[in-house]
XYZ file of C-alpha atoms in Angstrom:
608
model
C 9.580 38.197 -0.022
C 6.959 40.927 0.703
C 9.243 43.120 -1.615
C 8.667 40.402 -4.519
C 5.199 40.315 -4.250
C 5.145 44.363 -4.587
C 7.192 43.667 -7.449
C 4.207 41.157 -9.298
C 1.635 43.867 -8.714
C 3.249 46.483 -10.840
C 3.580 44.231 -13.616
C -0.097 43.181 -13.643
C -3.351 45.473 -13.234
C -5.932 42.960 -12.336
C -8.752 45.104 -14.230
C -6.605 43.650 -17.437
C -6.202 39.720 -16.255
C -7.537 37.757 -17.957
C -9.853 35.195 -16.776
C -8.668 31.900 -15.228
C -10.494 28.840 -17.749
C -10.620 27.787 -14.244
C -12.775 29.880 -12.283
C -15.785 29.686 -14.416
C -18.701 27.679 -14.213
C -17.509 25.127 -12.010
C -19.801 23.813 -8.431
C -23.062 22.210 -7.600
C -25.535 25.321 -7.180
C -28.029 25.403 -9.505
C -26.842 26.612 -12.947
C -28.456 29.521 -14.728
C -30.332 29.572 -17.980
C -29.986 33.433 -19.157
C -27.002 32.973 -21.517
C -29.266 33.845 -24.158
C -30.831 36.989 -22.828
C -29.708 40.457 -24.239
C -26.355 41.684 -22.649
C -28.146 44.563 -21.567
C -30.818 42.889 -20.038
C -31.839 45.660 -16.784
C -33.435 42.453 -15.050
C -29.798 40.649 -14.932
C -28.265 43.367 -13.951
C -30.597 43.808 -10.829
C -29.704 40.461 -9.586
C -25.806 40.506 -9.985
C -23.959 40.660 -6.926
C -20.631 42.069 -6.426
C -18.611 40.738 -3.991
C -16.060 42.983 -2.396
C -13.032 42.535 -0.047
C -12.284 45.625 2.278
C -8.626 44.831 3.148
C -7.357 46.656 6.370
C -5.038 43.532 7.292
C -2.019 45.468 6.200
C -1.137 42.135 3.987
C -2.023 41.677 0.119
C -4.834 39.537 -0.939
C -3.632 36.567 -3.433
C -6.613 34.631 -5.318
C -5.793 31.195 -5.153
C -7.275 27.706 -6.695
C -8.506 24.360 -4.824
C -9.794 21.223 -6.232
C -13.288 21.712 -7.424
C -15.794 19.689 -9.733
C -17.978 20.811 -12.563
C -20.860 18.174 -11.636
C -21.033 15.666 -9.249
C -19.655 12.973 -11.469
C -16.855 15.193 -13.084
C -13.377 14.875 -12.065
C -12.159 17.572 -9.802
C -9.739 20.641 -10.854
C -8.524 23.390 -9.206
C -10.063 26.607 -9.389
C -10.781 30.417 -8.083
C -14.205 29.492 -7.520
C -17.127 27.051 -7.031
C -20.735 27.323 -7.945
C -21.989 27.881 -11.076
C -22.619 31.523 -11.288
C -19.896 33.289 -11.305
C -19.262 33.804 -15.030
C -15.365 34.204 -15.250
C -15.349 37.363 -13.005
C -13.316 36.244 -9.864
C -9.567 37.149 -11.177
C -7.119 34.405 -12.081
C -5.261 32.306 -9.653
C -2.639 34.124 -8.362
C -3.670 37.229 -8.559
C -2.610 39.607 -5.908
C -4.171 42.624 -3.992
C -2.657 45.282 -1.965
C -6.139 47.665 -2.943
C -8.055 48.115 0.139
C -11.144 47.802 -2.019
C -10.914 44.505 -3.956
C -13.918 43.274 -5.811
C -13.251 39.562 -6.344
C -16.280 38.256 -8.324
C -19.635 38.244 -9.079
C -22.616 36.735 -8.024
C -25.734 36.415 -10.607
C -29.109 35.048 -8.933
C -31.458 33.339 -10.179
C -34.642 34.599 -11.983
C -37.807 35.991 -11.024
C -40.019 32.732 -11.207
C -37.275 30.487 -10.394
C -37.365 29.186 -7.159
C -33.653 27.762 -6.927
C -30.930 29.590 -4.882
C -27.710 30.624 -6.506
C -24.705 30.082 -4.227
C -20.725 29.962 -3.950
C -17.802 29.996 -2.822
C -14.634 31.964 -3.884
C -10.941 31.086 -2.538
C -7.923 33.855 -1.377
C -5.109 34.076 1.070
C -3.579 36.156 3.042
C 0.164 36.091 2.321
C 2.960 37.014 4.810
C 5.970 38.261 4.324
C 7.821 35.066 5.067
C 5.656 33.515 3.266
C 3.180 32.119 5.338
C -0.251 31.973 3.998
C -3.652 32.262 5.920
C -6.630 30.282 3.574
C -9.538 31.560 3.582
C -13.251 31.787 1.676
C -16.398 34.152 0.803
C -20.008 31.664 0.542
C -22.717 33.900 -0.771
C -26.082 32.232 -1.282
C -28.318 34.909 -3.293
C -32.335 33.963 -3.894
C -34.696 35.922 -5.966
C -35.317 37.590 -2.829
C -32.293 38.810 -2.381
C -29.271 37.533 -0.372
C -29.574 34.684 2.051
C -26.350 34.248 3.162
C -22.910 35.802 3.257
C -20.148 34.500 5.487
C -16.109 34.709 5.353
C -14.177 31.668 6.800
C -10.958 29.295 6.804
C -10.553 27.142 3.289
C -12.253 23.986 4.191
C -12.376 21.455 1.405
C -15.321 19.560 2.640
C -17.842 22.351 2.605
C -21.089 22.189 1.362
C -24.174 24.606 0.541
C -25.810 22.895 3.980
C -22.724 23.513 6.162
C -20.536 26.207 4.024
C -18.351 26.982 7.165
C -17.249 23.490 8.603
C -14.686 24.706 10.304
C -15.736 28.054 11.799
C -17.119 31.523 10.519
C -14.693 34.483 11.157
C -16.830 36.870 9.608
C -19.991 38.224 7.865
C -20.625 40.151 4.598
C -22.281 43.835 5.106
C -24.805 44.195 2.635
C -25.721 47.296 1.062
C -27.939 47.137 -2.400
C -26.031 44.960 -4.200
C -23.013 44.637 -3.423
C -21.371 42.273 -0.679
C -19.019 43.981 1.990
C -16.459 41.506 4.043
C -14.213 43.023 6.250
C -10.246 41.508 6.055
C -8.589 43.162 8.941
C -5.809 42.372 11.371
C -7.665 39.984 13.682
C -7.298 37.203 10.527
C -3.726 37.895 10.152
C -2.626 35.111 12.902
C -5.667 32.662 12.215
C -4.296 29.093 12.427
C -5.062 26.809 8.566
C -6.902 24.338 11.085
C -9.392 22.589 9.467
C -11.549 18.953 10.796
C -10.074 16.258 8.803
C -11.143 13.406 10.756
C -12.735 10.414 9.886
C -16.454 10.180 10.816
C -17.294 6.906 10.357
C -15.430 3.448 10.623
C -14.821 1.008 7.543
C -17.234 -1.183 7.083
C -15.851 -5.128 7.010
C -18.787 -6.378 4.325
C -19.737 -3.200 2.502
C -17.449 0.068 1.253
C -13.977 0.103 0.894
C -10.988 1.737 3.068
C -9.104 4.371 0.881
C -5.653 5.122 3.182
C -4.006 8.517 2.569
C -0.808 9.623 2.994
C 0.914 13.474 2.267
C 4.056 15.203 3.099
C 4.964 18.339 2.462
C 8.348 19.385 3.105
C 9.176 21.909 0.273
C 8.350 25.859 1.598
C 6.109 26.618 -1.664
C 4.393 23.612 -1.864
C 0.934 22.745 -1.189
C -0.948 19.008 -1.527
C -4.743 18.313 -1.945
C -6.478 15.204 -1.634
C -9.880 14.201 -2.226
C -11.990 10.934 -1.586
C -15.586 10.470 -2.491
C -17.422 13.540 -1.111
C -14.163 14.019 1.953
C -11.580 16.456 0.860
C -7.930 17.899 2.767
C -4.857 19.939 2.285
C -1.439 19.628 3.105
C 0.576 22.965 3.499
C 4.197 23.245 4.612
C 4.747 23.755 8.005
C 8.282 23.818 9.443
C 9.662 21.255 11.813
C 9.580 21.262 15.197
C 12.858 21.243 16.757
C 15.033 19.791 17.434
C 13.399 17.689 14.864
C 14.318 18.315 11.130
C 11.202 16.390 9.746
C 8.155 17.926 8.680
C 4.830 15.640 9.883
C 2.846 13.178 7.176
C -0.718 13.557 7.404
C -2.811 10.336 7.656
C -6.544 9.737 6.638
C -8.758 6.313 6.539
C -11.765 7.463 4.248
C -14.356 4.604 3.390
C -16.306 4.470 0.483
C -19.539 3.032 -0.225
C -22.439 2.610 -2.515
C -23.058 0.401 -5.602
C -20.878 2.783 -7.948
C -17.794 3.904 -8.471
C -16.114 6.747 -6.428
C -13.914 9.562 -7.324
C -10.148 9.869 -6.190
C -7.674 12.705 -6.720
C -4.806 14.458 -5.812
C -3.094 17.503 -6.471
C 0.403 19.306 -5.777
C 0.575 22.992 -6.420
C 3.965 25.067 -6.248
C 4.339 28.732 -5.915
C 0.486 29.436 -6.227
C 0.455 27.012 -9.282
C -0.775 23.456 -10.226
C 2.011 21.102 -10.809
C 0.479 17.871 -10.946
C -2.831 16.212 -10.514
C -4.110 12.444 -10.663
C -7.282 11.064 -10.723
C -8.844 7.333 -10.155
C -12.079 5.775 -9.569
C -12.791 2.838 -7.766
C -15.755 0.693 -7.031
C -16.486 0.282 -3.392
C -17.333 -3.318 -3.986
C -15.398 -5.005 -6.565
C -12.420 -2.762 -5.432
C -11.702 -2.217 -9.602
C -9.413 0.910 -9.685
C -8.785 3.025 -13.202
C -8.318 6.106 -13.583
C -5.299 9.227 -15.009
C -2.083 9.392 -13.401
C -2.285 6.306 -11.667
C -2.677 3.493 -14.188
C 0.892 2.055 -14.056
C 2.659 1.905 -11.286
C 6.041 1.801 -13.303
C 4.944 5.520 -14.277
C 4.520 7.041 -11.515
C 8.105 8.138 -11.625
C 9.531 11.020 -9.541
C 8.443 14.864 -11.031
C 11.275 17.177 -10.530
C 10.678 21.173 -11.025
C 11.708 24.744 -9.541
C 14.384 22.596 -7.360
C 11.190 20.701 -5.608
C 9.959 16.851 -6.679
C 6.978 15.077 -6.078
C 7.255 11.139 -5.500
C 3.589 9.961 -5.823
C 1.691 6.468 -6.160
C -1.422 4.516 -6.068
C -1.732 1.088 -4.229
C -4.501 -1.172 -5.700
C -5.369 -3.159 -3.249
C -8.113 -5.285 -4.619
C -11.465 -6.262 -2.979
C -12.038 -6.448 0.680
C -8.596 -4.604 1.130
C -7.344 -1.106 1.837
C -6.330 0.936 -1.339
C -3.476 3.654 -0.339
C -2.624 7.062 -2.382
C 0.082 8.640 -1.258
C 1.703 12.172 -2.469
C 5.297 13.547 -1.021
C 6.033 17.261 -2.255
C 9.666 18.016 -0.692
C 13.144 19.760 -2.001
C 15.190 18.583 -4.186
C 17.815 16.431 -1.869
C 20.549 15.604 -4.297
C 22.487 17.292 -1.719
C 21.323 17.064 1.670
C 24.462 15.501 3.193
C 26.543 18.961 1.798
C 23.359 20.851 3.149
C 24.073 19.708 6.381
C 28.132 20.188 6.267
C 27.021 23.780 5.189
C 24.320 24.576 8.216
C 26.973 22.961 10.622
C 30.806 22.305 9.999
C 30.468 19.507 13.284
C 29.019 17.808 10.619
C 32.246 16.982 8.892
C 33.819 15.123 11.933
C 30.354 12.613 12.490
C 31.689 8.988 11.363
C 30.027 7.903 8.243
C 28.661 4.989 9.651
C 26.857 6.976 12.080
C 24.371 8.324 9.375
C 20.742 6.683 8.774
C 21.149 6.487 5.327
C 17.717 6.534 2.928
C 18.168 2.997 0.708
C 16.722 1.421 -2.383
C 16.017 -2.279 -2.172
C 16.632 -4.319 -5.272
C 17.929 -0.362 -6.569
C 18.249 -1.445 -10.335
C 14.676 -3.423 -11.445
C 13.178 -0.523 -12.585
C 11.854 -0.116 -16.245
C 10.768 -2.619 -19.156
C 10.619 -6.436 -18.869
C 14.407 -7.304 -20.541
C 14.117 -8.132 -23.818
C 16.258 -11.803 -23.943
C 13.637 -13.289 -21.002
C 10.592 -11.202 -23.493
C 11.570 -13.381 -25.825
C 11.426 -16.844 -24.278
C 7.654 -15.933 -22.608
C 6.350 -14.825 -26.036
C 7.884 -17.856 -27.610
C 6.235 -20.012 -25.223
C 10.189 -21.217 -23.845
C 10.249 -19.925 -20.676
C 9.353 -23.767 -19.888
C 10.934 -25.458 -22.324
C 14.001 -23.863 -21.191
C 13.982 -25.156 -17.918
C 12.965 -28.587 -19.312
C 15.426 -29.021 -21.690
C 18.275 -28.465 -19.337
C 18.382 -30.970 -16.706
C 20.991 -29.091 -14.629
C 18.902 -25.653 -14.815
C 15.814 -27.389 -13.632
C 17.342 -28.603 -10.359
C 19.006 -25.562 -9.783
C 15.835 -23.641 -10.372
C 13.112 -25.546 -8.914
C 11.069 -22.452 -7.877
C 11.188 -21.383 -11.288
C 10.224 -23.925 -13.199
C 6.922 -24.593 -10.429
C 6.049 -20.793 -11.110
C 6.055 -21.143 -14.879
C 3.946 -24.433 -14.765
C 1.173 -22.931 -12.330
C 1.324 -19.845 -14.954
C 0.656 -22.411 -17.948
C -2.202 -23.886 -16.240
C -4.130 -20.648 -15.361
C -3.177 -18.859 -18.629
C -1.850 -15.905 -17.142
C 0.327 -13.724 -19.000
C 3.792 -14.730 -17.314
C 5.521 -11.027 -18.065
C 2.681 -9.462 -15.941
C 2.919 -11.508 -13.540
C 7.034 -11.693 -13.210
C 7.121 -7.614 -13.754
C 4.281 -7.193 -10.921
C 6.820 -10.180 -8.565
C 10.181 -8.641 -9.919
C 9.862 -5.245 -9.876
C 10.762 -2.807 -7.175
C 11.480 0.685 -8.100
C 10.371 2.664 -10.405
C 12.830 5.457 -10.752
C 15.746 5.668 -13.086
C 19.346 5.694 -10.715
C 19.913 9.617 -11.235
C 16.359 10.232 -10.162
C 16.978 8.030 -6.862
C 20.075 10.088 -6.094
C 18.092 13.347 -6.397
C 15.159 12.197 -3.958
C 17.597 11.031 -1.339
C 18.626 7.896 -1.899
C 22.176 7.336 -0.618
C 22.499 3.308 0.300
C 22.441 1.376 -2.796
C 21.171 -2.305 -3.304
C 22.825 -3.612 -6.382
C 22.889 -7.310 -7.317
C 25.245 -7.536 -10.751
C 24.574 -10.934 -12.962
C 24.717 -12.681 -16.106
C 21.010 -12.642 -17.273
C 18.916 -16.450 -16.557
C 17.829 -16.325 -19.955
C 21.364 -15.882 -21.511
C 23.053 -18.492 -18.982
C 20.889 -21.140 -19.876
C 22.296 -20.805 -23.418
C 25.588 -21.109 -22.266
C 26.433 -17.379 -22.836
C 26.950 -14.578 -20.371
C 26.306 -11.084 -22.137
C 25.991 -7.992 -20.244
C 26.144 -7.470 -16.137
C 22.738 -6.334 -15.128
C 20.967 -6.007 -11.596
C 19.393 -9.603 -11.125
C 15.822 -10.349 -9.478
C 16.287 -14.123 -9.379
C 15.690 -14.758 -12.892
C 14.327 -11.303 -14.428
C 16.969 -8.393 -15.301
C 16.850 -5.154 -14.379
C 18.944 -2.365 -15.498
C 23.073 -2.734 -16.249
C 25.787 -2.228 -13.986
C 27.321 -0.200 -17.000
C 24.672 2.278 -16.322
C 24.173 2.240 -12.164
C 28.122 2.963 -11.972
C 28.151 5.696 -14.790
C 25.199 7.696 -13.001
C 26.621 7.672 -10.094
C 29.956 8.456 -10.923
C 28.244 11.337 -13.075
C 26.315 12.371 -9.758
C 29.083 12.697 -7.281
C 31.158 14.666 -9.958
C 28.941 17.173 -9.538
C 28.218 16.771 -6.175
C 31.215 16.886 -4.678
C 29.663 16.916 -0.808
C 27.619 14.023 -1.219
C 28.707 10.400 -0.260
C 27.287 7.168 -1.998
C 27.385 3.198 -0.476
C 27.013 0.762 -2.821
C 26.339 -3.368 -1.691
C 27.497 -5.842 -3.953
C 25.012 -9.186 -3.526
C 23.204 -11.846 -5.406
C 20.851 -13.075 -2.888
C 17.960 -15.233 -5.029
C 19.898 -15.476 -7.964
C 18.937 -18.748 -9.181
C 22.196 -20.581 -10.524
C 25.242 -19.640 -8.237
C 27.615 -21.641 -10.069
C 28.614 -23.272 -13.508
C 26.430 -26.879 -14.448
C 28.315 -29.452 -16.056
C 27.091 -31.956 -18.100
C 29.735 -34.957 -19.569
C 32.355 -32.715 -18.496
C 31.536 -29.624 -19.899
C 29.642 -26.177 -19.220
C 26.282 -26.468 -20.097
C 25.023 -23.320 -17.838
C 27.176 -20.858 -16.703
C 26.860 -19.673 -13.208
C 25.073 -15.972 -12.865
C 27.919 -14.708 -10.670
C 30.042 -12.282 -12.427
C 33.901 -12.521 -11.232
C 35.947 -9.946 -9.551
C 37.473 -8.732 -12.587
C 34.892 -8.876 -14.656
C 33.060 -6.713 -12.469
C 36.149 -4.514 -12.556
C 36.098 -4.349 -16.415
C 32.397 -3.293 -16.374
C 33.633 -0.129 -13.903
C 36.113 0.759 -15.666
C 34.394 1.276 -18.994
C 31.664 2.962 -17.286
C 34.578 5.661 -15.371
C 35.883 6.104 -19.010
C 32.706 7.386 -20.056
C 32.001 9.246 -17.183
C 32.760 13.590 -16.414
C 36.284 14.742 -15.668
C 34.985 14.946 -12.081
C 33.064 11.754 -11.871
C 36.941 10.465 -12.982
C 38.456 11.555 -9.996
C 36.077 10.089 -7.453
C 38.124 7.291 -5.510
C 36.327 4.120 -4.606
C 36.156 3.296 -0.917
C 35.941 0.120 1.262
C 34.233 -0.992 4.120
C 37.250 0.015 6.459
C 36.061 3.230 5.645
C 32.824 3.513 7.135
C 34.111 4.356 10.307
C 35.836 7.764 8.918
C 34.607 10.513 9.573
C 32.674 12.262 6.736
C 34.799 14.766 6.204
C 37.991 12.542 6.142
C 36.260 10.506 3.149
C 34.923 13.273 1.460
C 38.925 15.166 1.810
C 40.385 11.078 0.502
C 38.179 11.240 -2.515
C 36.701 8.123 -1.723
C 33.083 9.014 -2.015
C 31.861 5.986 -3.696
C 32.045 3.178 -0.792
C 31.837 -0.327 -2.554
C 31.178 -3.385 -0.507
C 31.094 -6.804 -2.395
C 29.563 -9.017 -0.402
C 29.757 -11.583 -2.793
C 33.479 -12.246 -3.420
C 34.565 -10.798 0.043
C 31.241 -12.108 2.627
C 32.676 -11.381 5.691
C 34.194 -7.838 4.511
C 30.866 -6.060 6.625
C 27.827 -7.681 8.034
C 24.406 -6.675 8.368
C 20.805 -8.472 9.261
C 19.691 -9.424 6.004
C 15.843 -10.836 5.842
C 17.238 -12.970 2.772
C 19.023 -15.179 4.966
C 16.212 -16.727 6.481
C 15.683 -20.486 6.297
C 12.475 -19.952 5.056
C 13.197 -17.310 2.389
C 15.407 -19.834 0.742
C 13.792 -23.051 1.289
C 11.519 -23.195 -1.590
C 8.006 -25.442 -0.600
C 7.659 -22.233 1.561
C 7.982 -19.943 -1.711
C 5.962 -22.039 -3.646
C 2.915 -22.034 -1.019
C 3.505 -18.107 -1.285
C 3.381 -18.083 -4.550
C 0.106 -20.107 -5.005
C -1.874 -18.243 -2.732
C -0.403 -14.826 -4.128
C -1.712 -16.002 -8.011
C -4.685 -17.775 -6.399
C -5.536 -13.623 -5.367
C -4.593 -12.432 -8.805
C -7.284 -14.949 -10.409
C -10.213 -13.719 -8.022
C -9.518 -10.606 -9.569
C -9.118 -11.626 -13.473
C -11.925 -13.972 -14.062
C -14.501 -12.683 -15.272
């Protein structure tokens, strides 16, 4: 790796780089007013400060960016520097060093008559050759007397121009006219990225707001930031700790307080480079959350780049409650059973059924509200629907309670069913690539067409709302283990909380059919969807639950890498504890007490 790095230095001469937008003006010392004097003002010069690295650490020097702000009530981005008087001289981030004199920026201070200090911070590491990086940071604090301060220390987010070294000095600058001397050498090599990320103070019950954070970085290049109010932390990749193959999450309670709103972001950087950043404020009292990157939960999907993927989210508590932000960097695990085969052949003789395998609840409602149950709410039929059939009232009591509460508050009944219905927000293919192995699929004939006496397509069912088709779950996944031919996939057939399990007759007839697709017209739907599927995803062989006791390699060698249980038209073919067979899921005074309180919540938060 050290070789590579070589490599990047021959094909840039830092004299030449050009300057990073983000290492400019960005901090809270106070800014400078002599923009408009002559370039070759003698008095500016005089009071310019270069700042100088002497590298004897026998490892390059890379300039790197952390999450900075502009003002104090700017949003944070990451940058070379911070403080306000460095004029787009530190180098760009990434830059990298192996000169054992490496000027890094300069300093300007402030003017004769001005009283004001100028100081600031500037960010580099010190990269090993596996990798491995050690954070660290120059503060220089200049005043028209000359400098005050110069002091070389680990990264620490939460420094400020009272405490610029929270978490230890390792080192002073040597001054000598004006320029700044700090000394890199080979007792920094080995310093431990420790930094005090503890929370000072408890939440307060009456006044602030908890902010719970959550990171985990398990991919070797990446690196996750997180700030709250005026408390900031990283995340860098560490490797497990055997025998354990799980790198740790890192978990803060911040609280918030004040009358006005405060600042939340995060960032993921890969490789030396920002890869995604989001940004909310919230108001410590009222709890209202807005903000870039987090304003719909449904888009927070999954970012997948340089064989890495960040799953990220925002949790909008409300008032009185703990909001959560959470950020996951880690590889790209669309195949991390075939990973394991390949770091250990034992691997192939393990039974299948011995693996914990990752699993998506409800796996298909993902996406926009159908368009067949859009229609009825914006029609205003949702309730006449359930009227107007005797037989689909009774069987849907819950229902038709829900949609008369909804009426009677004037809430918008699609926000409220997407927010209720809803449980994933990435597309099938995406769930395969972070992990996701056990599959919760519940096929059905769509409430809204049933009703109507019709039965249309197959789609995942979430009592009455429709998520996305079976056509499409069984394609992607046939398309998936084509190409992945290590990888093994479960699949559970169900339709817990559908809402009509069986045909309604009225004089005779079929006035509602039943939301429970058949055997064979399940069997019709997979067929068209191997049809349309890759030559390989053709020759993937569907297993049963006898199979789960194989060994992985057995199933794998059969073919049978897509293991389908239907647990509707064969219930006793495998059993599991299933929360959804609780008396009191299904017994529906219980739901409807749940579901006043939970819109009784949702109003406290709406009215004005």
């Amino acid at each position: 790796m050290l070789s590579s790095l070589i490599g990047k230095l021959k094909g840039s001469q830092i004299d030449d780089a050009e300057p990073d937008p983000s290492s400019g003006n960005t901090g809270d010392a106070a800014p400078d007013s002599d923009e408009e004097d002559a370039q070759d003002d003698p008095e500016k010069a005089k009071r310019t400060y270069s700042i100088v690295l002497n590298n004897s650490s026998g490892l390059p020097i890379q300039i790197t960016a952390w999450p900075v702000r502009a003002t104090k009530i700017s949003d944070y981005l990451l940058s070379t520097s911070r403080g306000s008087n460095f004029y787009n001289t530190v180098p760009q981030n990434g830059t990298f060093s192996l000169e054992q004199h490496f000027e890094i920026g300069e300093l300007r201070g402030p003017k004769h008559l001005d009283p004001r200090p100028r100081w600031g911070w500037i960010f580099f590491d010190l990269v090993h050759a596996d990798g491995k990086k050690v954070h660290l940071q120059v503060f220089v604090k200049v005043s028209r007397n000359g400098v005050q301060e110069a002091v070389l220390g680990r990264t620490d987010l939460d420094s400020s121009s009272d405490n610029p070294m929270p978490s230890g000095e390792v080192g002073k600058g040597a001054i000598k006219g004006n320029t700044i001397t700090f000394s890199v050498d080979e007792s920094l090599k080995d310093i431990e990225n420790t930094v005090d990320d503890s929370t000072k103070e408890g939440i307060g019950r009456f006044t602030g707001k908890g902010i719970e954070t959550s990171s985990y970085v398990s991919s070797e290049l990446a690196r996750a930031s997180v700030v709250v109010g005026s408390a900031a932390r990283y995340h860098d990749y560490a490797a497990p700790v055997k025998p354990s193959r799980l790198n740790t999450i890192r978990h803060t309670v911040h609280e918030i307080g004040g009358i006005s709103e405060r600042y939340i972001g995060c960032f993921v950087e890969h490789d030396g480079k920002g890869w995604w950043d989001g940004h909310v404020k919230v108001h410590p009292i009222t709890g209202i959350a807005k903000g870039k990157g987090f304003d719909s939960t449904a888009d927070t999907t999954a970012i997948f780049d340089n064989d890495s993927v960040i799953n990220y989210g925002f949790h909008d508590a409300g008032k009185g409650r703990h909001d959560q932000v959470y950020v996951y960097a880690t590889k790209d695990q669309g195949n991390w059973l075939g990973d394991l085969i390949q770091s250990n052949q034992a691997w192939r003789d393990v039974p299948f059924s011995k693996l914990a395998l990752p699993a998506a609840h409800d796996c298909g409602m993902f996406g926009p509200l159908d368009a067949g149950l859009t229609l009825l709410i914006q029609q205003g039929q949702l309730g006449n629907a359930l009227a107007s059939h005797a037989e689909a009232s009774m069987a849907t009591p819950i229902v038709h309670f829900l949609v008369q509460v909804l009426e009677e508050i004037k809430l918008r009944p699609e926000r409220v069913i997407n927010n209720i219905a809803l449980t994933q927000k990435d597309s099938f293919a995406d769930q395969l690539h972070i992990g996701v192995r056990f599959f919760d699929f519940r096929p059905g004939f769509s409430f809204s067409d049933v009703i109507h006496t019709k039965k249309g397509v197959i789609h995942h069912q979430h009592a009455m709302v429709p998520g996305c088709t079976y056509l499409t779950f069984i394609n992607e996944i046939l398309n998936f283990l084509g190409s992945h031919p290590s990888e093994i996939v479960f699949v559970e057939i169900k339709s817990d909380g559908f809402l009509v399990h069986e045909d309604k007759l009225h004089n005779g007839e079929v006035v509602v059919y039943s939301m429970i697709p058949t055997e064979s017209e399940l069997a019709e739907v997979f067929q068209e969807a191997r049809k349309a599927t890759s030559d390989e995803g053709r020759r993937v062989e569907i297993g049963s639950a006898v199979d789960l006791d194989k060994s992985i390699g057995e199933i794998i060698d059969s073919r049978k890498r897509l293991v389908i249980v239907d647990r509707v038209h064969e219930p006793d073919a495998w059993n599991r504890a299933d929360s959804y067979g609780s008396s009191l899921f299904l017994y529906p005074i219980v739901v409807a007490r749940r579901l006043i309180g939970f819109l009784a919540k949702i109003m406290s938060r709406t009215t004005p």
